[in-house]
PDB file of C-alpha atoms in Angstrom:
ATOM      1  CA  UNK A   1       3.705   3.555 -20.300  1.00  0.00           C
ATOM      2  CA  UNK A   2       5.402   4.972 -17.297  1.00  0.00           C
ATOM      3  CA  UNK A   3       4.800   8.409 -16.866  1.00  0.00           C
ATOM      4  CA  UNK A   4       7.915  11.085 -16.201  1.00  0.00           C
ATOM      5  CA  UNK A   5       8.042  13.979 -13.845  1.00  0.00           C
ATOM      6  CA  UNK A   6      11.362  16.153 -13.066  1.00  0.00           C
ATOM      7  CA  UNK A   7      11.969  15.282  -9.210  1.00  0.00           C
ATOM      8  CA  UNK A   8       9.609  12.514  -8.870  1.00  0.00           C
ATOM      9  CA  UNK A   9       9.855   8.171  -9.634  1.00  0.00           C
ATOM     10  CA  UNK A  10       6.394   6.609 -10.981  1.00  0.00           C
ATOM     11  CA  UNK A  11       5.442   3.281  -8.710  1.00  0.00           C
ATOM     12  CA  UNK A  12       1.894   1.279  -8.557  1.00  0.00           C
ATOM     13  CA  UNK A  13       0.554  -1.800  -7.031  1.00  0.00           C
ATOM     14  CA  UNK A  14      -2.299  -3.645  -7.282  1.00  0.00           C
ATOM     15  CA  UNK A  15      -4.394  -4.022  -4.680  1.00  0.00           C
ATOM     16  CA  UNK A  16      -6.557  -7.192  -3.162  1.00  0.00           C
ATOM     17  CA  UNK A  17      -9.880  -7.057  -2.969  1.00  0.00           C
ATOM     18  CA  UNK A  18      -8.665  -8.008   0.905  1.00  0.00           C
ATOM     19  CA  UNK A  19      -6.429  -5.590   1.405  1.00  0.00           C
ATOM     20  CA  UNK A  20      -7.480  -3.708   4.646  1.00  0.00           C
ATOM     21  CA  UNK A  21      -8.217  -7.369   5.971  1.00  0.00           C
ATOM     22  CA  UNK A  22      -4.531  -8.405   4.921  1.00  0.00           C
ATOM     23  CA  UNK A  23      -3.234  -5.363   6.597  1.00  0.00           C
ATOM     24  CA  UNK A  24      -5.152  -5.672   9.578  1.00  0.00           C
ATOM     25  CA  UNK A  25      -3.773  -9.708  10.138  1.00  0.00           C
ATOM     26  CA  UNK A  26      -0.441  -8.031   9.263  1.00  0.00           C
ATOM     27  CA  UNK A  27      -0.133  -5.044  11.614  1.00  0.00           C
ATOM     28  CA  UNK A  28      -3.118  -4.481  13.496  1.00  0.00           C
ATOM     29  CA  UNK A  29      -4.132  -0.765  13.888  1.00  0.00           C
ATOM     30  CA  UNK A  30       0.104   0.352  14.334  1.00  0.00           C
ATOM     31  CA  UNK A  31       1.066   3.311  12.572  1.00  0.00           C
ATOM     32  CA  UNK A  32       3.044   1.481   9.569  1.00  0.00           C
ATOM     33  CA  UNK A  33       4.287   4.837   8.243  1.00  0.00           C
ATOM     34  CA  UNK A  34       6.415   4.481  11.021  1.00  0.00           C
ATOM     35  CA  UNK A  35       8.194   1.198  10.428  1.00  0.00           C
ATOM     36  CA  UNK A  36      10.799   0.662   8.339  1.00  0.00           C
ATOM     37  CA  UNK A  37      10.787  -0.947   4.849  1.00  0.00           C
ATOM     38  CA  UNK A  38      12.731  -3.960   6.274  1.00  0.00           C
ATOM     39  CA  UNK A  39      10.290  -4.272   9.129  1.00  0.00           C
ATOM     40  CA  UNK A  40       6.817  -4.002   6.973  1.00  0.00           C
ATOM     41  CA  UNK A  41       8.759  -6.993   5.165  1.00  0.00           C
ATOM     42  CA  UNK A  42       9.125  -8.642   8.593  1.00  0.00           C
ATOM     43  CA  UNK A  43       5.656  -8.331   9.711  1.00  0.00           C
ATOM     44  CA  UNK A  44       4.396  -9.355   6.077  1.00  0.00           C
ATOM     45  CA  UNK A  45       6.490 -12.333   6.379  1.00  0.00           C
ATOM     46  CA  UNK A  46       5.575 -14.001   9.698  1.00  0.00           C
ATOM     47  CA  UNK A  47       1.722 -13.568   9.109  1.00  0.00           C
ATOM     48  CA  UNK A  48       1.899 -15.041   5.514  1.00  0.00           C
ATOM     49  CA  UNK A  49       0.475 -18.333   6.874  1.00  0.00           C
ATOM     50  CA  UNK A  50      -2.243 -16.910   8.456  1.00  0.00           C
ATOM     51  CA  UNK A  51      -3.124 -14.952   5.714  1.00  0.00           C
ATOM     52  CA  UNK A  52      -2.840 -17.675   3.051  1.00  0.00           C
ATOM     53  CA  UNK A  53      -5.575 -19.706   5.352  1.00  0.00           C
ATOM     54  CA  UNK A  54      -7.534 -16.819   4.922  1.00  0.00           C
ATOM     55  CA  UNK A  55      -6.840 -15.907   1.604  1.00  0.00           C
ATOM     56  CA  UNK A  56      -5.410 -12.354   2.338  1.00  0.00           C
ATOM     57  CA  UNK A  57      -3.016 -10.770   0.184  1.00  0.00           C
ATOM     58  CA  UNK A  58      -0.458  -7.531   0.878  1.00  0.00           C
ATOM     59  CA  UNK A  59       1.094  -5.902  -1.769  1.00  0.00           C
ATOM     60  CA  UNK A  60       5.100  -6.106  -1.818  1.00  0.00           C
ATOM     61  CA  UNK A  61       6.597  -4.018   1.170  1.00  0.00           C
ATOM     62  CA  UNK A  62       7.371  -0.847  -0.576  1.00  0.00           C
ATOM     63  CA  UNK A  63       4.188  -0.323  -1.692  1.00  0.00           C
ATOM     64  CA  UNK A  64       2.639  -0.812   1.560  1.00  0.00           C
ATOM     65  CA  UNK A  65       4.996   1.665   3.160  1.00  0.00           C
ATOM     66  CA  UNK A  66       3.911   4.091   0.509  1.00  0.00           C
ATOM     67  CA  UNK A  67       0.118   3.643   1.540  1.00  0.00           C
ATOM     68  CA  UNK A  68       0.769   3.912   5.043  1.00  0.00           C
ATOM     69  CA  UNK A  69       2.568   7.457   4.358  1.00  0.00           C
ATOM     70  CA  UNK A  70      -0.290   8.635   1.913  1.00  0.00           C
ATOM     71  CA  UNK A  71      -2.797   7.522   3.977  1.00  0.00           C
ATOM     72  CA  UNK A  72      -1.858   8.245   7.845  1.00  0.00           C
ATOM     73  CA  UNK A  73      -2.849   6.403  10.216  1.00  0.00           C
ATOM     74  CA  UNK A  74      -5.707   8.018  11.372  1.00  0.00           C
ATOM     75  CA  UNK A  75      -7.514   7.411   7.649  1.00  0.00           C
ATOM     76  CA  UNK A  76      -5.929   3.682   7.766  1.00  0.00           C
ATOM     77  CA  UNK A  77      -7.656   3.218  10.930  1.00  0.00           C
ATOM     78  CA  UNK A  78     -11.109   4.230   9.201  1.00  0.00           C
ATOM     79  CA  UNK A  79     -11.029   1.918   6.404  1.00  0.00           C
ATOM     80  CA  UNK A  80     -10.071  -0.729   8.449  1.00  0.00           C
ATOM     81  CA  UNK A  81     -12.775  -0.502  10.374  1.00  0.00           C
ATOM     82  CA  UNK A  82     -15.144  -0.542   7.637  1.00  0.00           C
ATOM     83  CA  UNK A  83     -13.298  -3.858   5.496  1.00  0.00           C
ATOM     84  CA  UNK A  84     -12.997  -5.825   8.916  1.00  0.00           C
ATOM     85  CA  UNK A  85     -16.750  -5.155  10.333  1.00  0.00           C
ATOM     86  CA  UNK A  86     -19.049  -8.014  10.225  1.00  0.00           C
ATOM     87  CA  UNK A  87     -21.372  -5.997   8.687  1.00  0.00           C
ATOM     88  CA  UNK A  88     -18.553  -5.775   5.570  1.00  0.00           C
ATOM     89  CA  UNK A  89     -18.140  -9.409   5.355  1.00  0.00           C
ATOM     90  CA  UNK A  90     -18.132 -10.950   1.854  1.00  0.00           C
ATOM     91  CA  UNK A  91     -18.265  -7.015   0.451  1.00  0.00           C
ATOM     92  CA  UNK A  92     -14.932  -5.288  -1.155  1.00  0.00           C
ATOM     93  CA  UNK A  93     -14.708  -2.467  -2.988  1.00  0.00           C
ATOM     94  CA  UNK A  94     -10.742  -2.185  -2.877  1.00  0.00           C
ATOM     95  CA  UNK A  95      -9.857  -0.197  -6.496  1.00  0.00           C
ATOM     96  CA  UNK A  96      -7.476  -2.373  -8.155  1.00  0.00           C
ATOM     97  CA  UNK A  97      -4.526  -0.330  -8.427  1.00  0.00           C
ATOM     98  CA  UNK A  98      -2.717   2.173  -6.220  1.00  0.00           C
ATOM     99  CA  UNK A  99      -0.486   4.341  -7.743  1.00  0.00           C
ATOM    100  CA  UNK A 100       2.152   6.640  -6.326  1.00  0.00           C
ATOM    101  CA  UNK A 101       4.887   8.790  -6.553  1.00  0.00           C
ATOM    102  CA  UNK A 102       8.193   9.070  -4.577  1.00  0.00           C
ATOM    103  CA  UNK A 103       9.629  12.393  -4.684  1.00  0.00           C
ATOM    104  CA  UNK A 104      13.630  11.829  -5.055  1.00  0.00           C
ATOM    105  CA  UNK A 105      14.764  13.789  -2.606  1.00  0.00           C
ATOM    106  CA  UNK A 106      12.959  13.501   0.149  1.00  0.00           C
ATOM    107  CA  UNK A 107      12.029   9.396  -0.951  1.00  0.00           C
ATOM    108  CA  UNK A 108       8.552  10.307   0.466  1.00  0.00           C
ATOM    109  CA  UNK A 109       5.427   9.618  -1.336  1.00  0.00           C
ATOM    110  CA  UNK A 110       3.666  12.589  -2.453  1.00  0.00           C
ATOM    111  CA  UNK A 111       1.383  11.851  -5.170  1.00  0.00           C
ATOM    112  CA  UNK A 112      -1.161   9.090  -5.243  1.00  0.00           C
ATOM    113  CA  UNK A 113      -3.660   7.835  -6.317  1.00  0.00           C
ATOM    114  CA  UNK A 114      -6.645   5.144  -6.331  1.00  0.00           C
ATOM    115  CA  UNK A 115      -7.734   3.596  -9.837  1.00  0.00           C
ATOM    116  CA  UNK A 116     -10.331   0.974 -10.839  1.00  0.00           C
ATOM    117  CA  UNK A 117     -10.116  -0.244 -13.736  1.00  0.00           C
ATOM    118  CA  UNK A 118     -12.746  -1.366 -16.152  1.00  0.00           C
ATOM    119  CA  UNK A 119     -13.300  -2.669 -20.144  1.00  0.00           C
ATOM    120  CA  UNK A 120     -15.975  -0.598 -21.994  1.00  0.00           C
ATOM    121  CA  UNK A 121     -18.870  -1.330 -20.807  1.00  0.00           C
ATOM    122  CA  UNK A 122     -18.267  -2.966 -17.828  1.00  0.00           C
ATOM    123  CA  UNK A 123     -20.503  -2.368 -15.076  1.00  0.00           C
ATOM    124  CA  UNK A 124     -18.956  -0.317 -11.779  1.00  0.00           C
ATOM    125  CA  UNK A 125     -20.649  -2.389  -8.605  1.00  0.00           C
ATOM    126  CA  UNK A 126     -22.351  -0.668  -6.164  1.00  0.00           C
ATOM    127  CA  UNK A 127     -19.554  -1.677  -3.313  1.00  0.00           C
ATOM    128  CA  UNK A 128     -17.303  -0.278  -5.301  1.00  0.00           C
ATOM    129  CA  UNK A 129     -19.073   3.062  -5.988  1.00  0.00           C
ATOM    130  CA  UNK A 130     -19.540   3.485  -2.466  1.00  0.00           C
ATOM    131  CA  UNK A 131     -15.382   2.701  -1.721  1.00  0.00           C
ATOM    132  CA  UNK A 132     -14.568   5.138  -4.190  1.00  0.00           C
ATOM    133  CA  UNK A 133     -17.010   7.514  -2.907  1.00  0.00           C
ATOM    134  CA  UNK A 134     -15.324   6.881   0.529  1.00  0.00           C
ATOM    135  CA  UNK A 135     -11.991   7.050  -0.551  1.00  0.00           C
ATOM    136  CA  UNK A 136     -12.855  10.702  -2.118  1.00  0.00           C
ATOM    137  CA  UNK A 137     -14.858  11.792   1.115  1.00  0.00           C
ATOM    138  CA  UNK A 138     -11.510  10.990   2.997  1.00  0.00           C
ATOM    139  CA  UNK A 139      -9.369  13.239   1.057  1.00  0.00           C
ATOM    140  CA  UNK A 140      -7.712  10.815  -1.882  1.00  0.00           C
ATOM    141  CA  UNK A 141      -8.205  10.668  -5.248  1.00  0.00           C
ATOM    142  CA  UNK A 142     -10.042   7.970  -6.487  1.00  0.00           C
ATOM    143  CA  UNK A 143     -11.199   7.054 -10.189  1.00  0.00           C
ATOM    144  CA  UNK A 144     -12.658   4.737 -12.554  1.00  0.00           C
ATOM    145  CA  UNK A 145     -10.567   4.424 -15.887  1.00  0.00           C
ATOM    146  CA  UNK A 146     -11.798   2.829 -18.415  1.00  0.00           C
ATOM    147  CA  UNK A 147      -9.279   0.463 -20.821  1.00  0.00           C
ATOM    148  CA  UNK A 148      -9.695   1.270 -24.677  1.00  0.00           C
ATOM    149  CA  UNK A 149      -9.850  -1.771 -26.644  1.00  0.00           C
ATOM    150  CA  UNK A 150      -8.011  -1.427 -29.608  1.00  0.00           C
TER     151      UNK A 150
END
């Protein structure tokens, strides 16, 4: 169920478990919040075959954008250095979902926010305690939600 809010339109992605690696291939350390739309879809584009030897996946361009802006680059800059560190390798952590809000007006995003998402039950790993942990520590909001089976 999408939720409603006077002023505001309700967007997620979900996130790879190789995001900040994706990103990285894609666009290095750059300041994405200041590209265009049309230009994340560019640079997303013409590193797909690199990425798809590697096995790293971006969400779609708009949702990118909207992490660069919620983020900054300066927070970007910090993650990636943690997911692309050989001392990272074969660890994740990336919550599975990302979602946002654009605010009509401006067409900024403004709220955001970073879920996991488990059954009952379901064990939260210790990478991704410490992500989520990290994600807080940085300013987000970041969350477990658990699904109720019905």
């Amino acid at each position: 169920r999408q939720r409603t809010f006077n002023g505001y339109v309700f967007k997620g992605a979900k996130l790879s478990s190789t995001l900040w690696r994706a990103w990285f291939v894609a666009f290095g350390k750059t300041d994405v919040a200041k590209l265009s739309e049309n230009l994340i879809k560019e640079k997303i584009a013409n590193t797909k075959d690199e990425r798809d030897t590697q096995h790293l996946k971006l969400p779609e361009a708009g949702a990118v954008l909207a992490l660069a802006e919620h983020c900054g680059n300066k927070r970007i800059t910090t993650l990636l250095e943690r997911h692309n560190a050989e001392s990272h390798k074969g660890k994740s952590g990336v919550p599975d979902l990302f979602l946002y809000a654009v605010h009509t007006a401006t067409g900024r995003t403004s709220i955001a926010r970073f879920v996991e998402v488990k059954k009952p039950g379901e064990p939260v790993s210790a990478e991704q305690k410490i992500e989520l942990s990290l994600l807080n520590d940085l300013g987000f909001h970041a969350r477990v939600f658990r699904l109720i089976e019905r």
